mmCIF file of C-alpha atoms in Angstrom:
data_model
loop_
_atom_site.group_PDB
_atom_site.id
_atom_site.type_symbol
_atom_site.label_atom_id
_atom_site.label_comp_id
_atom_site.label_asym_id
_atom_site.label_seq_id
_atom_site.Cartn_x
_atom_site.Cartn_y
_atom_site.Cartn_z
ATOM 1 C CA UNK B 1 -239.499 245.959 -34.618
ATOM 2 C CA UNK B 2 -237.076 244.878 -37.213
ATOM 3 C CA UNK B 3 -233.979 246.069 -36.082
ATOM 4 C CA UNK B 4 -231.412 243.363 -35.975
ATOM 5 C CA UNK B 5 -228.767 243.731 -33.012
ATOM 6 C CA UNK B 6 -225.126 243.795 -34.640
ATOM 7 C CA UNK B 7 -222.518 241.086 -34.711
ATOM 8 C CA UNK B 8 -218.988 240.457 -34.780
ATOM 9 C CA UNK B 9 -217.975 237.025 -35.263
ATOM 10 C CA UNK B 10 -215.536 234.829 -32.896
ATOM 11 C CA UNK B 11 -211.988 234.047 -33.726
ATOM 12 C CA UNK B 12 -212.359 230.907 -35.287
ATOM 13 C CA UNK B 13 -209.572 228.929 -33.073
ATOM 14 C CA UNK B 14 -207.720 229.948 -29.955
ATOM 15 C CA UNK B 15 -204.534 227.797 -28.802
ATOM 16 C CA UNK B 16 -201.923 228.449 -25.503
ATOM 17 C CA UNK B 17 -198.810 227.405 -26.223
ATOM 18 C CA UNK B 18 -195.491 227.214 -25.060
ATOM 19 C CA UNK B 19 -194.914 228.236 -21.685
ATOM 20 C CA UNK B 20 -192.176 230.286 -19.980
ATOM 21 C CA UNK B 21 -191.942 231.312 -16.418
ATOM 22 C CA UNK B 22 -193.981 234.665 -16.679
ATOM 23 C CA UNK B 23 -195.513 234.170 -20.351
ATOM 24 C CA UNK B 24 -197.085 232.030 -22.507
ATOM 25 C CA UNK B 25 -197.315 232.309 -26.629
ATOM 26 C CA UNK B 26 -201.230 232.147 -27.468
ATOM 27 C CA UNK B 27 -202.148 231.236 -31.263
ATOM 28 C CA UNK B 28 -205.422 232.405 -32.470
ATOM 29 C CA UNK B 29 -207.276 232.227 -36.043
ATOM 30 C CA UNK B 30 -209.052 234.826 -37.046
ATOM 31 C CA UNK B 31 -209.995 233.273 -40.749
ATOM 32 C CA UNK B 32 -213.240 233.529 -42.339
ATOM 33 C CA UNK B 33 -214.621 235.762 -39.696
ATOM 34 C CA UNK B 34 -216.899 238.972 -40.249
ATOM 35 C CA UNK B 35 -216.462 242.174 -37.882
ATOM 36 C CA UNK B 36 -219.756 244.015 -39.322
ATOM 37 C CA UNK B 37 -220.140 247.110 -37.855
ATOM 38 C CA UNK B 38 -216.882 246.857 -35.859
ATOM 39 C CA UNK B 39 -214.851 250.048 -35.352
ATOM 40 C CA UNK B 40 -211.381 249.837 -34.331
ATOM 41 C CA UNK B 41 -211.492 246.017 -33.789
ATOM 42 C CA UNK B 42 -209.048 244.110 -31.347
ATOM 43 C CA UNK B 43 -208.290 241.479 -29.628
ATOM 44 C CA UNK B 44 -208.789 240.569 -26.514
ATOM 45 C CA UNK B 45 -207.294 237.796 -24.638
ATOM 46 C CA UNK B 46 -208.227 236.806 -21.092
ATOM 47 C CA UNK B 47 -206.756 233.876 -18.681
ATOM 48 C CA UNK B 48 -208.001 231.905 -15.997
ATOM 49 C CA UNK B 49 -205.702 230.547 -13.272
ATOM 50 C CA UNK B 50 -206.998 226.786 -12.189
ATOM 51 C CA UNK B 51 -209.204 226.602 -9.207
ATOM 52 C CA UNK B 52 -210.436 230.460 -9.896
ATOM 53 C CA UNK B 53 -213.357 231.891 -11.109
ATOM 54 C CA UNK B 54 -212.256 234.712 -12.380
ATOM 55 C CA UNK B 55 -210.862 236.024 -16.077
ATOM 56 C CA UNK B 56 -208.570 238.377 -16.132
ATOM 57 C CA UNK B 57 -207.445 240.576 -18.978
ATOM 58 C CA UNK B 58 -203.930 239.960 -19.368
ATOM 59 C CA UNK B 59 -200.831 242.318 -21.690
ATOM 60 C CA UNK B 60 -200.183 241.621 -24.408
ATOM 61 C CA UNK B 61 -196.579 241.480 -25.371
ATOM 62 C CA UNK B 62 -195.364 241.058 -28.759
ATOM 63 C CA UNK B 63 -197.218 240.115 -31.824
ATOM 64 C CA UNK B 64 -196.418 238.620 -35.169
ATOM 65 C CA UNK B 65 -199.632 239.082 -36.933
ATOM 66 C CA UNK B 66 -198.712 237.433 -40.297
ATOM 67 C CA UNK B 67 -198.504 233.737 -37.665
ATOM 68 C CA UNK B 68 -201.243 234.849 -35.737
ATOM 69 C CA UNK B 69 -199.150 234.715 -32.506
ATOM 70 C CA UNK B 70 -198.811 236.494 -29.390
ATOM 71 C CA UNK B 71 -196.914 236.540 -26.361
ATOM 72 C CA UNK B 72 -198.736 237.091 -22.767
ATOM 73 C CA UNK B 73 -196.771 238.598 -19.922
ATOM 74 C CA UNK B 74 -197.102 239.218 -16.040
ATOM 75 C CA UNK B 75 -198.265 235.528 -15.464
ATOM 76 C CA UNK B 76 -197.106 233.489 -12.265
ATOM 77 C CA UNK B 77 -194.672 230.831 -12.018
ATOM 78 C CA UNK B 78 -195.582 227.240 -11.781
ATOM 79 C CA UNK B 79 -199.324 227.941 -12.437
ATOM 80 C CA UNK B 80 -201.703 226.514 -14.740
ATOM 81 C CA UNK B 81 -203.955 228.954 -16.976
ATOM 82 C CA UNK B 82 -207.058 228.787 -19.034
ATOM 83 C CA UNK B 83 -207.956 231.456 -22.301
ATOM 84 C CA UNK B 84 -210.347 232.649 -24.000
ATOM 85 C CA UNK B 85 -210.364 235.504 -26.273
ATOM 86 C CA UNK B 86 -212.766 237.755 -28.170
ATOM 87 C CA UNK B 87 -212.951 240.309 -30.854
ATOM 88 C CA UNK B 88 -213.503 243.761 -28.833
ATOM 89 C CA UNK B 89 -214.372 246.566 -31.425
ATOM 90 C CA UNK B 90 -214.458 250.357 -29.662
ATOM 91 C CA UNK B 91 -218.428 251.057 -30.634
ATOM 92 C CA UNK B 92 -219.135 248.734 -27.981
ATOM 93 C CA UNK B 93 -220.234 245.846 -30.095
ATOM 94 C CA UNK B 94 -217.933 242.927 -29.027
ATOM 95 C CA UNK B 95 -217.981 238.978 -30.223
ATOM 96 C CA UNK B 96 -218.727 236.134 -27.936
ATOM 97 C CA UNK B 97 -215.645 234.691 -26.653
ATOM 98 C CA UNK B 98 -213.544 231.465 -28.180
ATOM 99 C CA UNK B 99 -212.155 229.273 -25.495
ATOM 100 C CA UNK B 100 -209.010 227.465 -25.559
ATOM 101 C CA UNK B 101 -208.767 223.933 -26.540
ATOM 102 C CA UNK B 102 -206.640 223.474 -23.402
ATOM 103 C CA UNK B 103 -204.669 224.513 -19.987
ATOM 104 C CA UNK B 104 -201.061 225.319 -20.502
ATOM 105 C CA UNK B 105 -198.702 225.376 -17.241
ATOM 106 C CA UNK B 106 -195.874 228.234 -16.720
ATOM 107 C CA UNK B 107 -192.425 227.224 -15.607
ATOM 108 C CA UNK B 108 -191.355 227.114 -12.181
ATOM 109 C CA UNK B 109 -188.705 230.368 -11.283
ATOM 110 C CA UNK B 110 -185.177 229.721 -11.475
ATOM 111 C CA UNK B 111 -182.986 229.614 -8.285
ATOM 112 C CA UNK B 112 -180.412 231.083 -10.579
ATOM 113 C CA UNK B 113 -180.579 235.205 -12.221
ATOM 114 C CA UNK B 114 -180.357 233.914 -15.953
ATOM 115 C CA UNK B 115 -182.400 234.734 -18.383
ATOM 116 C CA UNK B 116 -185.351 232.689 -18.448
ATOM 117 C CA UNK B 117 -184.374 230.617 -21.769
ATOM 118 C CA UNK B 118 -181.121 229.952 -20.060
ATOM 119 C CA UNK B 119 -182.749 228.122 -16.944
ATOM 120 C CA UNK B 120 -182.790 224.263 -17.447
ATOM 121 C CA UNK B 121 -184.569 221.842 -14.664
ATOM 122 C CA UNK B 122 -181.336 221.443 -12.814
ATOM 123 C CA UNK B 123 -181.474 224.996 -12.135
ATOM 124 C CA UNK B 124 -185.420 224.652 -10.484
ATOM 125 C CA UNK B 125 -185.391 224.832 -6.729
ATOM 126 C CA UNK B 126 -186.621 221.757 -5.224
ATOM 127 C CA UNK B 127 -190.081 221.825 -4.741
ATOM 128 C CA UNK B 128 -191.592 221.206 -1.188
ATOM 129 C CA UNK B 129 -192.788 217.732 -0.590
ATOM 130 C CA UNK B 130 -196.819 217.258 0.219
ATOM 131 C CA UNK B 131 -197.184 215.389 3.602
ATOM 132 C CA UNK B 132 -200.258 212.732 3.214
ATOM 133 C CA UNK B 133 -200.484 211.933 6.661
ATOM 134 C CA UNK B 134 -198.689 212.664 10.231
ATOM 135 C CA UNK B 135 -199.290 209.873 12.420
ATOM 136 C CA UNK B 136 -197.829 209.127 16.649
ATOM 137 C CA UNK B 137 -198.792 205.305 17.110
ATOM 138 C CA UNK B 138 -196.980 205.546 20.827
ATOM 139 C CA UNK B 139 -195.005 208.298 23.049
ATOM 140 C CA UNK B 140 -191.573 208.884 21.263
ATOM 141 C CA UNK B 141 -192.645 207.732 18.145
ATOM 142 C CA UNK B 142 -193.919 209.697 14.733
ATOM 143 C CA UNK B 143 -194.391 208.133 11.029
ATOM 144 C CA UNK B 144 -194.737 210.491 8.241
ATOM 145 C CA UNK B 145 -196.072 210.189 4.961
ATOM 146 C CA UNK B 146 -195.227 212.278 2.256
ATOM 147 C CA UNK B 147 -195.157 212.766 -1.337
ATOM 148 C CA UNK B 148 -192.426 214.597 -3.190
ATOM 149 C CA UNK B 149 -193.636 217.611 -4.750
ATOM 150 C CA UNK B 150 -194.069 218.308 -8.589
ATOM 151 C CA UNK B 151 -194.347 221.199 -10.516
ATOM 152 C CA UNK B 152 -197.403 221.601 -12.632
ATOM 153 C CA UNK B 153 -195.039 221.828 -16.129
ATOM 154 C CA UNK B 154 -193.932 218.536 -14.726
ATOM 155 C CA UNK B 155 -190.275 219.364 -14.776
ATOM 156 C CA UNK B 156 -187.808 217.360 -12.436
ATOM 157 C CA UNK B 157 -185.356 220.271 -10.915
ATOM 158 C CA UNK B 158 -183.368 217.536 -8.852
ATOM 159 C CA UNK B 159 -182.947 213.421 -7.845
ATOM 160 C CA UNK B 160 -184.536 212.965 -4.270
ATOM 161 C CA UNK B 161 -181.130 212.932 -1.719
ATOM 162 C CA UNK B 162 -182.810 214.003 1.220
ATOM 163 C CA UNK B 163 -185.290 215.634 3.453
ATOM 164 C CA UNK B 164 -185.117 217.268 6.720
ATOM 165 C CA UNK B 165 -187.478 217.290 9.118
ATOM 166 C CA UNK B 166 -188.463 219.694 11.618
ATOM 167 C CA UNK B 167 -190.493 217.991 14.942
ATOM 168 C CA UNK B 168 -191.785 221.026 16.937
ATOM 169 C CA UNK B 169 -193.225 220.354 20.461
ATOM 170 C CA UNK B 170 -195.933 222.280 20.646
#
């Protein structure tokens, strides 16, 4: 019929960067791109945590719009995320979303109440180990085999001393 259904274009680049415990910074490039018709135009960042399906809109803290930078909150420790974002215009006329080049992984909590800038890897609980394989060969006897754990940022909170081990009858 001739009628042309209106566009907004993507932001042109979309980049997660630096991680904290509970946010992450997310750069984005909006250069070069039309909003048409777009009223009230916005953006709209969403995350993905690994091994989910699911987006989720996520707040937006602080922005610095001259760098093109903003801050994400409410995220979850030790977790690695996925984004994508999209322009989002209120006359319901929305771009296609631009995916991040890459994951970015939170920090694990501190064991500590600092502030989170102020927690460095020796103040990381220890992270529980990952048991490969629990094996009896004879009565009396059990062999374990077990990896020590690793947080996803891959920070070290800790040399290995030791582990204790709980053997339960059951």
């Amino acid at each position: 019929s001739g009628l042309e259904a209106a566009t907004v274009d993507s932001p042109s680049s979309l980049k997660l960067r630096k991680a904290a415990q509970t946010t992450i910074s997310v750069r984005y490039d909006l250069w070069g791109i039309d909003v048409g018709p777009c009223d009230c135009a916005a953006l709209l960042f969403e995350l993905r945590r690994e091994g989910s399906a699911e987006w989720h809109a996520k707040g937006v803290g602080e922005c610095n719009m001259a760098s093109r930078i903003c801050e994400v909150t409410g995220l979850q420790p030790d977790t690695r995320y996925f984004g994508r974002a999209k322009v989002d215009c209120s006359n319901n006329i929305s771009s296609e979303f631009t995916y991040g080049d890459d994951h970015i992984d939170t920090l694990p909590p501190c064991k500590l109440a600092v502030p989170p800038e102020q927690c460095v890897p020796a103040l990381y609980p220890a992270k529980a180990p990952v048991v490969l394989q629990v094996v009896s060969r004879s009565p009396g006897s059990l062999r374990i085999d077990w990896a020590a754990g690793v947080y996803l940022a891959g920070v070290s909170p800790c040399r290995f001393a030791r582990w204790i081990v709980d053997v339960a009858k059951a």
